[in-house]
């Protein structure tokens, strides 16, 4: 993939993935802390959010795939941009 389409895809997808990935991270960590302290029964709502159940909106069937696919696309496009930036730096003539 050329640098421009990779950069455009990364730029479009990254802001969309920040919220769901952050929500998954935070709710997972907080629920784990609750489980370690023996209070998981009081924090089942965190587990519901973690799995993609947002009140009357239930995305449990697709939420994990959305998060996984988004993370893989961000990782792939970011890696491509990083590798292309390394090639560009080495191909430039030295500054005088």
Backbone as JSON Lines, residues from 0, in Angstrom:
{"i":0,"aa":"X","n":[0.86,-1.18,0.0],"ca":[0.0,0.0,0.0],"c":[0.9,1.24,0.0]}
{"i":1,"aa":"X","n":[0.56,2.21,-0.8],"ca":[1.32,3.45,-0.89],"c":[1.17,4.25,0.39]}
{"i":2,"aa":"X","n":[2.14,5.15,0.67],"ca":[2.08,5.92,1.92],"c":[0.82,6.76,2.08]}
{"i":3,"aa":"X","n":[0.36,7.37,1.0],"ca":[-0.8,8.26,1.12],"c":[-2.07,7.51,1.52]}
{"i":4,"aa":"X","n":[-2.46,6.42,0.83],"ca":[-3.67,5.7,1.27],"c":[-3.54,5.12,2.67]}
{"i":5,"aa":"X","n":[-2.35,4.64,3.02],"ca":[-2.15,4.1,4.37],"c":[-2.32,5.2,5.41]}
{"i":6,"aa":"X","n":[-1.76,6.36,5.13],"ca":[-1.88,7.49,6.06],"c":[-3.33,7.95,6.18]}
{"i":7,"aa":"X","n":[-4.04,8.0,5.04],"ca":[-5.44,8.43,5.07],"c":[-6.3,7.43,5.83]}
{"i":8,"aa":"X","n":[-6.07,6.14,5.61],"ca":[-6.82,5.11,6.33],"c":[-6.52,5.17,7.82]}
{"i":9,"aa":"X","n":[-5.26,5.33,8.17],"ca":[-4.87,5.42,9.58],"c":[-5.49,6.66,10.23]}
{"i":10,"aa":"X","n":[-5.43,7.77,9.52],"ca":[-5.98,9.03,10.05],"c":[-7.49,8.96,10.23]}
{"i":11,"aa":"X","n":[-8.19,8.23,9.35],"ca":[-9.64,8.11,9.45],"c":[-10.05,7.12,10.53]}
{"i":12,"aa":"X","n":[-9.3,6.04,10.68],"ca":[-9.7,4.97,11.58],"c":[-9.27,5.21,13.03]}
{"i":13,"aa":"X","n":[-8.13,5.83,13.23],"ca":[-7.61,6.0,14.59],"c":[-8.58,6.74,15.52]}
{"i":14,"aa":"X","n":[-9.15,7.87,15.12],"ca":[-10.08,8.55,16.04],"c":[-11.33,7.72,16.34]}
{"i":15,"aa":"X","n":[-11.77,6.9,15.38],"ca":[-12.94,6.06,15.62],"c":[-12.64,4.95,16.62]}
{"i":16,"aa":"X","n":[-11.4,4.51,16.69],"ca":[-11.04,3.38,17.54],"c":[-10.6,3.79,18.94]}
{"i":17,"aa":"X","n":[-10.33,5.07,19.16],"ca":[-9.85,5.5,20.48],"c":[-10.87,5.21,21.57]}
{"i":18,"aa":"X","n":[-12.12,5.57,21.36],"ca":[-13.13,5.39,22.41],"c":[-13.41,3.93,22.73]}
{"i":19,"aa":"X","n":[-13.73,3.08,21.74],"ca":[-14.04,1.69,22.1],"c":[-12.85,0.94,22.71]}
{"i":20,"aa":"X","n":[-11.64,1.19,22.22],"ca":[-10.49,0.51,22.79],"c":[-10.19,1.0,24.2]}
{"i":21,"aa":"X","n":[-10.31,2.3,24.43],"ca":[-10.1,2.84,25.77],"c":[-11.17,2.33,26.73]}
{"i":22,"aa":"X","n":[-12.41,2.3,26.28],"ca":[-13.5,1.78,27.12],"c":[-13.25,0.32,27.48]}
{"i":23,"aa":"X","n":[-12.85,-0.48,26.51],"ca":[-12.57,-1.9,26.76],"c":[-11.41,-2.05,27.74]}
{"i":24,"aa":"X","n":[-10.38,-1.27,27.57],"ca":[-9.22,-1.33,28.46],"c":[-9.6,-0.96,29.89]}
{"i":25,"aa":"X","n":[-10.24,0.19,30.05],"ca":[-10.56,0.69,31.39],"c":[-11.55,-0.22,32.11]}
{"i":26,"aa":"X","n":[-12.61,-0.63,31.43],"ca":[-13.61,-1.48,32.09],"c":[-13.02,-2.85,32.43]}
{"i":27,"aa":"X","n":[-12.15,-3.37,31.58],"ca":[-11.52,-4.66,31.86],"c":[-10.61,-4.59,33.08]}
{"i":28,"aa":"X","n":[-9.81,-3.55,33.16],"ca":[-8.9,-3.39,34.31],"c":[-9.69,-3.16,35.59]}
{"i":29,"aa":"X","n":[-10.69,-2.29,35.54],"ca":[-11.48,-2.01,36.74],"c":[-12.25,-3.24,37.21]}
{"i":30,"aa":"X","n":[-12.8,-4.01,36.28],"ca":[-13.52,-5.22,36.69],"c":[-12.55,-6.25,37.27]}
{"i":31,"aa":"X","n":[-11.37,-6.32,36.73],"ca":[-10.37,-7.25,37.28],"c":[-9.99,-6.85,38.7]}
{"i":32,"aa":"X","n":[-9.84,-5.57,38.94],"ca":[-9.56,-5.09,40.3],"c":[-10.71,-5.44,41.23]}
{"i":33,"aa":"X","n":[-11.93,-5.26,40.76],"ca":[-13.11,-5.62,41.57],"c":[-13.11,-7.11,41.86]}
{"i":34,"aa":"X","n":[-12.75,-7.93,40.89],"ca":[-12.71,-9.38,41.1],"c":[-11.62,-9.76,42.1]}
{"i":35,"aa":"X","n":[-10.49,-9.09,42.04],"ca":[-9.4,-9.38,42.98],"c":[-9.79,-9.04,44.41]}
{"i":36,"aa":"X","n":[-10.63,-8.03,44.57],"ca":[-11.06,-7.64,45.92],"c":[-12.34,-8.35,46.35]}
{"i":37,"aa":"X","n":[-12.84,-9.25,45.5],"ca":[-14.04,-10.02,45.85],"c":[-15.33,-9.24,45.72]}
{"i":38,"aa":"X","n":[-15.35,-8.17,44.96],"ca":[-16.54,-7.33,44.82],"c":[-17.12,-7.35,43.41]}
{"i":39,"aa":"X","n":[-16.84,-8.42,42.65],"ca":[-17.28,-8.44,41.25],"c":[-18.79,-8.39,41.1]}
{"i":40,"aa":"X","n":[-19.54,-8.89,42.09],"ca":[-21.0,-8.86,42.0],"c":[-21.55,-7.43,41.97]}
{"i":41,"aa":"X","n":[-20.85,-6.51,42.59],"ca":[-21.29,-5.11,42.62],"c":[-20.92,-4.36,41.33]}
{"i":42,"aa":"X","n":[-20.05,-4.94,40.54],"ca":[-19.55,-4.24,39.36],"c":[-19.8,-5.0,38.06]}
{"i":43,"aa":"X","n":[-20.88,-5.75,38.02],"ca":[-21.23,-6.47,36.8],"c":[-21.55,-5.52,35.64]}
{"i":44,"aa":"X","n":[-21.96,-4.29,35.95],"ca":[-22.23,-3.3,34.92],"c":[-20.94,-2.97,34.15]}
{"i":45,"aa":"X","n":[-19.78,-3.04,34.82],"ca":[-18.51,-2.83,34.12],"c":[-18.27,-3.94,33.1]}
{"i":46,"aa":"X","n":[-18.59,-5.15,33.5],"ca":[-18.43,-6.29,32.59],"c":[-19.37,-6.17,31.4]}
{"i":47,"aa":"X","n":[-20.58,-5.67,31.65],"ca":[-21.53,-5.46,30.55],"c":[-20.99,-4.43,29.55]}
{"i":48,"aa":"X","n":[-20.45,-3.32,30.05],"ca":[-19.84,-2.33,29.16],"c":[-18.64,-2.92,28.42]}
{"i":49,"aa":"X","n":[-17.84,-3.68,29.13],"ca":[-16.65,-4.3,28.55],"c":[-17.0,-5.21,27.38]}
{"i":50,"aa":"X","n":[-18.14,-5.87,27.48],"ca":[-18.56,-6.81,26.44],"c":[-19.37,-6.16,25.33]}
{"i":51,"aa":"X","n":[-19.74,-4.89,25.48],"ca":[-20.46,-4.2,24.42],"c":[-21.95,-4.04,24.65]}
{"i":52,"aa":"X","n":[-22.39,-4.16,25.88],"ca":[-23.81,-3.94,26.19],"c":[-23.94,-2.54,26.78]}
{"i":53,"aa":"X","n":[-24.55,-1.64,26.02],"ca":[-24.68,-0.24,26.41],"c":[-26.14,0.1,26.66]}
{"i":54,"aa":"X","n":[-26.65,-0.32,27.8],"ca":[-28.06,-0.09,28.11],"c":[-28.94,-0.9,27.19]}
{"i":55,"aa":"X","n":[-29.81,-0.21,26.47],"ca":[-30.73,-0.91,25.57],"c":[-30.05,-1.31,24.25]}
{"i":56,"aa":"X","n":[-28.85,-0.8,24.01],"ca":[-28.1,-1.15,22.8],"c":[-27.16,-2.31,23.13]}
{"i":57,"aa":"X","n":[-27.4,-3.44,22.51],"ca":[-26.6,-4.63,22.78],"c":[-25.76,-4.97,21.56]}
{"i":58,"aa":"X","n":[-24.46,-4.7,21.66],"ca":[-23.54,-4.97,20.56],"c":[-22.6,-6.14,20.88]}
{"i":59,"aa":"X","n":[-22.98,-6.96,21.85],"ca":[-22.09,-8.04,22.29],"c":[-21.65,-8.96,21.16]}
{"i":60,"aa":"X","n":[-22.52,-9.21,20.2],"ca":[-22.2,-10.14,19.12],"c":[-21.12,-9.59,18.18]}
{"i":61,"aa":"X","n":[-21.02,-8.27,18.03],"ca":[-20.07,-7.7,17.07],"c":[-18.98,-6.84,17.71]}
{"i":62,"aa":"X","n":[-19.14,-6.46,18.98],"ca":[-18.24,-5.51,19.62],"c":[-16.8,-6.02,19.64]}
{"i":63,"aa":"X","n":[-16.62,-7.28,20.0],"ca":[-15.26,-7.83,20.07],"c":[-14.61,-7.88,18.69]}
{"i":64,"aa":"X","n":[-15.39,-8.19,17.66],"ca":[-14.83,-8.22,16.31],"c":[-14.51,-6.81,15.81]}
{"i":65,"aa":"X","n":[-15.36,-5.85,16.16],"ca":[-15.12,-4.45,15.82],"c":[-13.82,-3.96,16.46]}
{"i":66,"aa":"X","n":[-13.66,-4.25,17.75],"ca":[-12.44,-3.85,18.45],"c":[-11.21,-4.54,17.86]}
{"i":67,"aa":"X","n":[-11.32,-5.83,17.63],"ca":[-10.19,-6.58,17.1],"c":[-9.79,-6.15,15.71]}
{"i":68,"aa":"X","n":[-10.77,-6.01,14.82],"ca":[-10.48,-5.59,13.45],"c":[-9.92,-4.17,13.42]}
{"i":69,"aa":"X","n":[-10.51,-3.28,14.21],"ca":[-10.01,-1.91,14.27],"c":[-8.58,-1.84,14.77]}
{"i":70,"aa":"X","n":[-8.29,-2.61,15.81],"ca":[-6.94,-2.63,16.36],"c":[-5.94,-3.19,15.34]}
{"i":71,"aa":"X","n":[-6.33,-4.24,14.64],"ca":[-5.44,-4.81,13.62],"c":[-5.19,-3.83,12.48]}
{"i":72,"aa":"X","n":[-6.23,-3.11,12.03],"ca":[-6.05,-2.13,10.96],"c":[-5.15,-0.98,11.42]}
{"i":73,"aa":"X","n":[-5.36,-0.5,12.64],"ca":[-4.52,0.57,13.16],"c":[-3.07,0.1,13.28]}
{"i":74,"aa":"X","n":[-2.89,-1.11,13.77],"ca":[-1.54,-1.68,13.89],"c":[-0.89,-1.83,12.52]}
{"i":75,"aa":"X","n":[-1.62,-2.37,11.55],"ca":[-1.07,-2.6,10.22],"c":[-0.72,-1.29,9.52]}
{"i":76,"aa":"X","n":[-1.63,-0.33,9.54],"ca":[-1.35,0.94,8.85],"c":[-0.25,1.71,9.58]}
{"i":77,"aa":"X","n":[-0.25,1.67,10.9],"ca":[0.81,2.34,11.65],"c":[2.17,1.72,11.38]}
{"i":78,"aa":"X","n":[2.22,0.39,11.31],"ca":[3.47,-0.3,11.01],"c":[3.94,0.04,9.6]}
{"i":79,"aa":"X","n":[3.02,0.08,8.64],"ca":[3.39,0.44,7.27],"c":[3.94,1.87,7.22]}
{"i":80,"aa":"X","n":[3.3,2.79,7.92],"ca":[3.79,4.17,7.93],"c":[5.16,4.26,8.59]}
{"i":81,"aa":"X","n":[5.34,3.52,9.66],"ca":[6.62,3.53,10.37],"c":[7.73,2.97,9.49]}
{"i":82,"aa":"X","n":[7.46,1.84,8.82],"ca":[8.47,1.24,7.95],"c":[8.79,2.16,6.77]}
{"i":83,"aa":"X","n":[7.79,2.82,6.21],"ca":[8.01,3.73,5.09],"c":[8.79,4.96,5.53]}
{"i":84,"aa":"X","n":[8.58,5.43,6.75],"ca":[9.33,6.6,7.22],"c":[10.79,6.25,7.42]}
{"i":85,"aa":"X","n":[11.09,5.01,7.8],"ca":[12.48,4.58,7.94],"c":[13.2,4.53,6.62]}
{"i":86,"aa":"X","n":[12.51,4.06,5.58],"ca":[13.1,4.02,4.24],"c":[13.35,5.43,3.71]}
{"i":87,"aa":"X","n":[12.42,6.32,3.99],"ca":[12.54,7.68,3.48],"c":[13.73,8.38,4.14]}
{"i":88,"aa":"X","n":[13.95,8.14,5.42],"ca":[15.06,8.78,6.11],"c":[16.41,8.31,5.58]}
{"i":89,"aa":"X","n":[16.52,7.01,5.27],"ca":[17.8,6.49,4.81],"c":[18.08,6.83,3.35]}
{"i":90,"aa":"X","n":[17.06,7.15,2.58],"ca":[17.28,7.43,1.16],"c":[17.61,8.89,0.89]}
{"i":91,"aa":"X","n":[17.51,9.75,1.87],"ca":[17.82,11.16,1.67],"c":[19.34,11.37,1.67]}
{"i":92,"aa":"X","n":[19.81,12.27,0.82],"ca":[21.25,12.57,0.84],"c":[21.59,13.32,2.14]}
{"i":93,"aa":"X","n":[22.81,13.17,2.62],"ca":[23.18,13.85,3.87],"c":[23.17,15.37,3.71]}
{"i":94,"aa":"X","n":[22.8,16.03,4.79],"ca":[22.76,17.5,4.8],"c":[24.19,18.03,4.88]}
{"i":95,"aa":"X","n":[24.46,19.12,4.18],"ca":[25.79,19.73,4.21],"c":[25.85,20.88,5.15]}
